[in-house]
CSV table of C-alpha atoms in Angstrom, one decimal:
chain,number,residue,atom,x,y,z
A,1,MET,CA,-21.9,0.8,-16.9
A,2,VAL,CA,-21.9,1.5,-13.3
A,3,GLN,CA,-19.7,-0.5,-10.5
A,4,ASP,CA,-22.0,0.6,-7.9
A,5,ALA,CA,-24.3,2.8,-5.9
A,6,PHE,CA,-24.8,4.1,-2.5
A,7,GLY,CA,-27.3,6.3,-0.4
A,8,PHE,CA,-27.2,7.3,3.4
A,9,THR,CA,-29.0,9.3,5.5
A,10,VAL,CA,-27.4,12.6,7.1
A,11,THR,CA,-27.7,11.8,11.1
A,12,VAL,CA,-28.6,14.5,14.3
A,13,THR,CA,-24.1,14.5,15.1
A,14,GLU,CA,-23.4,14.5,11.3
A,15,GLU,CA,-25.2,18.2,10.2
A,16,GLY,CA,-22.5,20.9,9.0
A,17,CYS,CA,-20.7,18.3,7.4
A,18,ARG,CA,-19.3,19.3,3.8
A,19,LEU,CA,-20.6,16.7,1.7
A,20,ASP,CA,-16.8,15.4,-0.4
A,21,ARG,CA,-16.0,14.9,3.8
A,22,TYR,CA,-18.4,13.2,4.6
A,23,LEU,CA,-18.4,10.3,1.7
A,24,CYS,CA,-14.7,10.2,2.4
A,25,ASP,CA,-16.1,9.0,6.2
A,26,HIS,CA,-19.1,6.8,4.5
A,27,LEU,CA,-17.3,5.7,1.1
A,28,PRO,CA,-14.5,2.6,1.9
A,29,ALA,CA,-10.6,4.2,1.3
A,30,CYS,CA,-11.9,7.3,-0.3
A,31,SER,CA,-9.9,9.9,-0.4
A,32,ARG,CA,-11.2,13.7,-0.3
A,33,THR,CA,-10.1,13.9,-3.8
A,34,PHE,CA,-11.8,10.9,-5.4
A,35,ALA,CA,-15.3,12.2,-3.2
A,36,ALA,CA,-14.8,16.0,-5.1
A,37,HIS,CA,-14.3,14.1,-8.4
A,38,LEU,CA,-17.9,11.9,-7.9
A,39,ILE,CA,-19.4,15.3,-6.9
A,40,ARG,CA,-18.3,17.3,-9.3
A,41,ASN,CA,-18.8,15.2,-12.0
A,42,GLY,CA,-22.5,14.6,-11.5
A,43,HIS,CA,-22.7,11.5,-9.4
A,44,VAL,CA,-23.3,12.5,-6.3
A,45,SER,CA,-26.6,14.3,-5.8
A,46,VAL,CA,-28.5,15.5,-2.1
A,47,ASN,CA,-32.0,15.7,-1.4
A,48,HIS,CA,-31.7,13.7,-5.4
A,49,ARG,CA,-30.3,17.4,-6.4
A,50,PRO,CA,-26.7,18.6,-7.5
A,51,ALA,CA,-24.0,19.4,-5.0
A,52,LYS,CA,-20.9,20.7,-4.9
A,53,PRO,CA,-17.7,19.5,-2.6
A,54,SER,CA,-18.5,22.0,0.0
A,55,THR,CA,-22.2,21.8,0.9
A,56,ARG,CA,-23.0,21.8,4.4
A,57,LEU,CA,-25.4,19.0,5.3
A,58,HIS,CA,-28.5,18.4,7.5
A,59,TRP,CA,-29.9,16.2,9.3
A,60,GLY,CA,-32.1,14.3,6.9
A,61,ASP,CA,-31.0,14.5,4.1
A,62,LEU,CA,-30.4,11.8,1.4
A,63,ILE,CA,-27.2,11.5,0.2
A,64,SER,CA,-27.3,9.0,-2.9
A,65,GLY,CA,-25.0,8.3,-6.1
A,66,THR,CA,-23.1,5.8,-8.1
A,67,ILE,CA,-19.5,5.1,-8.0
A,68,PRO,CA,-18.2,4.6,-12.2
A,69,ALA,CA,-17.0,2.0,-13.9
A,70,PRO,CA,-13.0,1.9,-13.6
A,71,ALA,CA,-11.0,3.8,-15.7
A,72,PRO,CA,-8.7,2.7,-18.0
A,73,LEU,CA,-4.9,1.9,-16.1
A,74,ARG,CA,-3.0,5.6,-16.2
A,75,LEU,CA,0.2,4.0,-14.1
A,76,LEU,CA,1.8,1.1,-15.9
A,77,PRO,CA,3.3,-1.9,-13.3
A,78,GLU,CA,7.0,-1.5,-12.6
A,79,PRO,CA,9.6,-4.4,-10.8
A,80,ILE,CA,10.1,-2.8,-7.6
A,81,PRO,CA,11.6,-4.6,-4.3
A,82,LEU,CA,8.8,-5.2,-1.8
A,83,ASP,CA,9.0,-5.2,1.6
A,84,ILE,CA,6.5,-7.7,2.3
A,85,LEU,CA,5.2,-8.6,5.9
A,86,TYR,CA,2.2,-10.6,4.7
A,87,GLU,CA,0.3,-11.7,2.0
A,88,ASP,CA,-2.7,-13.8,1.0
A,89,ARG,CA,-5.3,-13.6,-2.0
A,90,HIS,CA,-6.9,-11.0,0.0
A,91,ILE,CA,-4.5,-8.6,1.4
A,92,ILE,CA,-1.1,-7.2,1.7
A,93,ALA,CA,0.9,-5.6,4.2
A,94,VAL,CA,4.2,-3.8,3.5
A,95,ASN,CA,6.5,-1.5,5.1
A,96,LYS,CA,5.8,1.3,3.4
A,97,PRO,CA,9.0,2.9,1.1
A,98,LEU,CA,8.7,6.5,1.7
A,99,VAL,CA,6.3,7.3,-1.5
A,100,VAL,CA,3.6,5.4,-2.1
A,101,HIS,CA,0.6,7.6,-3.7
A,102,PRO,CA,1.9,8.6,-7.2
A,103,ALA,CA,1.8,13.0,-7.1
A,104,PRO,CA,4.0,15.8,-9.6
A,105,GLY,CA,7.5,14.9,-9.8
A,106,HIS,CA,6.4,11.3,-8.2
A,107,PHE,CA,4.7,9.5,-11.4
A,108,GLN,CA,7.4,6.1,-11.7
A,109,GLY,CA,8.8,4.4,-9.1
A,110,THR,CA,5.9,4.7,-6.4
A,111,LEU,CA,4.4,1.9,-3.7
A,112,VAL,CA,1.5,1.6,-6.0
A,113,ASN,CA,3.7,1.3,-9.1
A,114,ALA,CA,5.7,-1.5,-7.7
A,115,LEU,CA,2.0,-3.3,-6.0
A,116,LEU,CA,0.4,-3.1,-9.7
A,117,HIS,CA,3.4,-5.5,-10.5
A,118,HIS,CA,3.3,-7.5,-7.5
A,119,CYS,CA,-0.3,-8.0,-7.8
A,120,PRO,CA,-1.9,-8.3,-11.4
A,121,ASP,CA,-5.1,-9.9,-10.3
A,122,LEU,CA,-6.7,-7.1,-8.2
A,123,GLN,CA,-9.4,-6.3,-8.7
A,124,PRO,CA,-11.3,-2.8,-9.9
A,125,ILE,CA,-11.2,-0.5,-6.6
A,126,GLY,CA,-12.8,3.0,-6.5
A,127,GLY,CA,-13.5,4.2,-9.9
A,128,GLU,CA,-10.0,2.4,-11.6
A,129,ILE,CA,-8.0,-0.5,-11.4
A,130,ARG,CA,-5.3,-0.3,-8.6
A,131,PRO,CA,-4.3,-1.5,-4.7
A,132,GLY,CA,-7.2,-0.6,-2.5
A,133,ILE,CA,-4.7,0.8,-0.1
A,134,VAL,CA,-7.3,0.9,3.1
A,135,HIS,CA,-5.3,3.5,5.4
A,136,ARG,CA,-2.9,6.5,4.7
A,137,LEU,CA,0.6,7.3,5.9
A,138,ASP,CA,2.0,10.5,5.4
A,139,LYS,CA,4.3,11.2,3.0
A,140,ASP,CA,7.3,10.5,4.9
A,141,THR,CA,6.3,8.4,7.7
A,142,SER,CA,7.9,4.8,7.0
A,143,GLY,CA,5.9,1.5,8.5
A,144,VAL,CA,3.3,-1.0,7.6
A,145,LEU,CA,0.4,0.1,4.7
A,146,LEU,CA,-2.1,-2.4,4.3
A,147,ALA,CA,-3.6,-3.0,0.7
A,148,ALA,CA,-7.0,-5.6,-0.2
A,149,LYS,CA,-6.8,-7.0,-3.4
A,150,HIS,CA,-10.2,-7.0,-3.7
A,151,ARG,CA,-13.3,-4.5,-2.9
A,152,ASP,CA,-15.6,-7.4,-0.1
A,153,ALA,CA,-11.9,-6.8,1.7
A,154,LEU,CA,-11.6,-3.4,1.0
A,155,GLU,CA,-15.1,-3.0,2.5
A,156,ARG,CA,-14.3,-5.2,5.2
A,157,LEU,CA,-11.2,-3.2,6.5
A,158,ALA,CA,-13.0,0.0,5.9
A,159,VAL,CA,-15.5,-0.3,8.9
A,160,GLN,CA,-13.2,-1.5,10.9
A,161,PHE,CA,-10.9,1.6,10.5
A,162,ARG,CA,-14.5,3.4,10.6
A,163,GLN,CA,-15.6,2.2,13.8
A,164,ARG,CA,-11.9,2.7,15.5
A,165,GLU,CA,-11.4,-1.3,16.3
A,166,VAL,CA,-8.1,-1.4,14.5
A,167,THR,CA,-4.9,-0.4,16.5
A,168,LYS,CA,-2.3,1.3,15.1
A,169,VAL,CA,0.6,1.8,17.1
A,170,TYR,CA,3.8,4.7,16.1
A,171,LEU,CA,6.7,4.9,17.4
A,172,ALA,CA,7.9,9.2,17.2
A,173,LEU,CA,11.4,10.4,18.1
A,174,VAL,CA,10.1,14.1,19.4
A,175,ARG,CA,12.6,16.5,20.8
A,176,GLY,CA,12.6,17.2,24.7
A,177,VAL,CA,12.2,15.5,27.6
A,178,PHE,CA,8.7,14.2,29.2
A,179,ASP,CA,8.7,14.3,33.2
A,180,ALA,CA,5.7,11.2,32.8
A,181,ASP,CA,6.3,7.8,31.5
A,182,ARG,CA,2.8,8.4,29.8
A,183,GLY,CA,-0.4,10.3,28.9
A,184,ARG,CA,-3.3,10.5,26.6
A,185,ILE,CA,-4.0,13.6,24.8
A,186,GLU,CA,-8.2,14.6,24.0
A,187,TRP,CA,-7.8,18.0,21.8
A,188,PRO,CA,-9.6,18.4,18.7
A,189,ILE,CA,-8.2,19.0,15.8
A,190,GLY,CA,-9.3,20.5,12.3
A,191,ARG,CA,-8.1,22.9,9.3
A,192,HIS,CA,-6.1,25.3,10.6
A,193,PRO,CA,-7.2,28.8,10.9
A,194,THR,CA,-5.3,30.2,8.5
A,195,ALA,CA,-2.9,27.8,7.5
A,196,ARG,CA,-5.0,25.8,4.4
A,197,LYS,CA,-2.6,23.2,4.6
A,198,LYS,CA,-1.5,22.7,8.4
A,199,MET,CA,-4.2,21.1,10.8
A,200,SER,CA,-4.1,22.5,14.7
A,201,ILE,CA,-6.3,22.3,17.6
A,202,GLN,CA,-7.3,25.6,16.8
A,203,SER,CA,-9.8,25.5,14.0
A,204,ARG,CA,-12.6,26.9,14.0
A,205,ARG,CA,-14.5,23.5,13.0
A,206,PRO,CA,-12.6,21.0,14.8
A,207,ARG,CA,-12.8,16.7,15.6
A,208,ALA,CA,-12.3,14.3,18.1
A,209,ALA,CA,-9.5,13.0,18.5
A,210,VAL,CA,-7.4,11.0,21.3
A,211,THR,CA,-4.0,10.3,21.1
A,212,THR,CA,-2.3,7.9,24.3
A,213,TRP,CA,1.2,8.0,24.6
A,214,ARG,CA,4.4,6.5,27.1
A,215,VAL,CA,7.9,7.2,27.0
A,216,ARG,CA,10.0,4.7,25.3
A,217,ARG,CA,13.3,6.0,25.9
A,218,ARG,CA,14.8,9.3,27.1
A,219,PHE,CA,17.8,10.8,25.4
A,220,HIS,CA,19.8,14.2,26.1
A,221,GLY,CA,17.3,16.7,24.6
A,222,ALA,CA,15.1,14.2,23.0
A,223,SER,CA,12.5,11.2,23.5
A,224,LEU,CA,11.1,8.3,21.8
A,225,LEU,CA,7.6,7.7,22.0
A,226,GLU,CA,5.4,4.7,21.7
A,227,VAL,CA,1.6,6.2,20.4
A,228,ASN,CA,-1.3,5.0,20.5
A,229,LEU,CA,-4.2,6.9,17.4
A,230,GLU,CA,-7.6,5.9,18.3
A,231,THR,CA,-8.8,8.4,16.2
A,232,GLY,CA,-7.3,9.2,12.4
A,233,ARG,CA,-7.6,12.2,12.2
A,234,THR,CA,-4.8,14.0,9.5
A,235,HIS,CA,-1.7,14.3,10.8
A,236,GLN,CA,-3.0,13.7,14.2
A,237,ILE,CA,0.0,12.7,15.7
A,238,ARG,CA,2.5,15.5,14.5
A,239,VAL,CA,0.1,18.0,15.6
A,240,HIS,CA,-0.6,16.5,18.8
A,241,CYS,CA,3.1,16.4,19.9
A,242,ALA,CA,4.0,19.5,18.6
A,243,ALA,CA,1.1,21.8,20.8
A,244,MET,CA,2.5,19.6,24.1
A,245,GLY,CA,5.9,21.3,23.1
A,246,HIS,CA,7.8,18.2,21.5
A,247,PRO,CA,7.7,18.4,17.9
A,248,VAL,CA,8.5,15.3,15.9
A,249,LEU,CA,12.0,15.7,15.4
A,250,GLY,CA,12.2,16.4,11.4
A,251,ASP,CA,9.0,18.0,10.9
A,252,ALA,CA,9.2,20.6,8.7
A,253,VAL,CA,5.3,21.6,9.3
A,254,TYR,CA,4.8,21.2,12.7
A,255,GLY,CA,8.8,21.5,14.4
A,256,ASN,CA,11.7,23.5,13.3
A,257,PRO,CA,13.2,21.8,9.9
A,258,VAL,CA,16.1,23.9,11.2
A,259,ARG,CA,16.8,23.5,14.4
A,260,ASP,CA,16.7,19.9,13.1
A,261,ARG,CA,18.5,19.5,10.5
A,262,GLN,CA,20.9,17.3,12.6
A,263,VAL,CA,20.8,16.0,16.1
A,264,ALA,CA,23.2,14.2,17.8
A,265,GLY,CA,25.4,14.8,14.7
A,266,MET,CA,23.2,12.6,11.9
A,267,PRO,CA,21.4,15.0,8.8
A,268,VAL,CA,17.7,14.5,10.0
A,269,GLU,CA,15.6,14.6,6.6
A,270,ARG,CA,12.2,13.7,7.3
A,271,GLN,CA,9.8,13.2,10.3
A,272,MET,CA,11.3,10.6,12.7
A,273,LEU,CA,7.8,9.3,12.6
A,274,HIS,CA,7.0,5.2,12.1
A,275,ALA,CA,4.0,2.9,11.5
A,276,TRP,CA,5.4,0.3,14.5
A,277,ARG,CA,2.3,-1.7,14.5
A,278,LEU,CA,-1.0,-2.5,13.0
A,279,SER,CA,-3.6,-4.7,14.6
A,280,LEU,CA,-6.8,-5.8,12.9
A,281,VAL,CA,-9.3,-9.0,11.9
A,282,HIS,CA,-8.3,-10.4,8.7
A,283,PRO,CA,-11.7,-9.5,6.0
A,284,ALA,CA,-11.2,-13.2,5.4
A,285,LYS,CA,-11.1,-15.5,8.7
A,286,ALA,CA,-12.1,-13.6,11.1
A,287,ALA,CA,-8.6,-13.9,12.8
A,288,THR,CA,-6.7,-11.2,14.5
A,289,MET,CA,-3.8,-10.5,12.3
A,290,VAL,CA,-0.7,-8.2,14.0
A,291,PHE,CA,1.9,-6.3,11.1
A,292,GLN,CA,5.2,-4.9,12.5
A,293,ALA,CA,7.5,-3.4,11.2
A,294,SER,CA,10.8,-2.6,12.4
A,295,LEU,CA,12.6,0.3,12.4
A,296,PRO,CA,13.9,1.9,8.8
A,297,ALA,CA,17.6,2.7,8.7
A,298,ASP,CA,17.7,6.2,9.2
A,299,LEU,CA,15.1,6.8,12.8
A,300,GLN,CA,17.5,3.5,13.3
A,301,ALA,CA,20.9,5.2,13.6
A,302,LEU,CA,19.3,8.6,15.0
A,303,VAL,CA,18.4,6.8,17.6
A,304,ASP,CA,21.7,4.7,18.1
A,305,ALA,CA,23.6,7.7,17.9
A,306,LEU,CA,21.2,9.6,20.7
A,307,GLU,CA,22.1,6.3,23.3
A,308,ALA,CA,25.6,6.9,22.2
A,309,GLY,CA,25.5,10.6,23.5
A,310,GLY,CA,23.8,9.6,27.0
A,311,VAL,CA,20.4,7.8,28.2
A,312,ARG,CA,18.2,9.6,30.5
């Protein structure tokens, strides 16, 4: 039994895109891993022929395929407390804990386990019974996370994210003090040319990335920024801040974790980045919704310690 079928035609501006990346951009809430799974298991074709995840596409190519019926549930629901910001029968917005998706070493105690317990009537999404998490936050980034409870809500929300109709505002505690009060960064981002797990503005195949920022507070040696994402590239804020010479405090990939191990007498055990506010149109009510998450305890404590040391 097949859950869904799809078909797309590659446009001239999409020529050269990898097939797995193309599917991520065109299928609702499709991860790179799930796209590659579909392709490798023969569920996707290019011009009616089998392809590989790395296949480069050409203008006019026909991409067609099917999403198989949901696989049996592999994750167990767990009665884990949730910090719920909003909930109805279509969506749920939560203040995300630091472990969200199951990964090696994290098969239990995740947000997914908690949502499966809290929402027992979840409908099949993405090839298995799972909460339809609409957008992703880096593992160590806290803040607002939105999940759809059924496929129609997921598809409507995914269109908004894809068409950049969603307002995403973050708070970032970064190293150094800015002279300017606000700015705009338009440096394209892509895979790092040598370190494949990193992103970079020096990529051989970058994609447009736009970040705006303003300084909320200046401390001695650090600044609290309000950051608005106009695009949604992987690690975008962290890459752009590091490229400006102001890496996010505690960022083990793009910053200096040894130097940041302790700041203002406080331990820093993760990147100090928080998804503060998310604004979009409700998928069923056609009303604008704004979800906001207060600072987590560790980030608030570090801000307080920096303030005690003096504000500039």
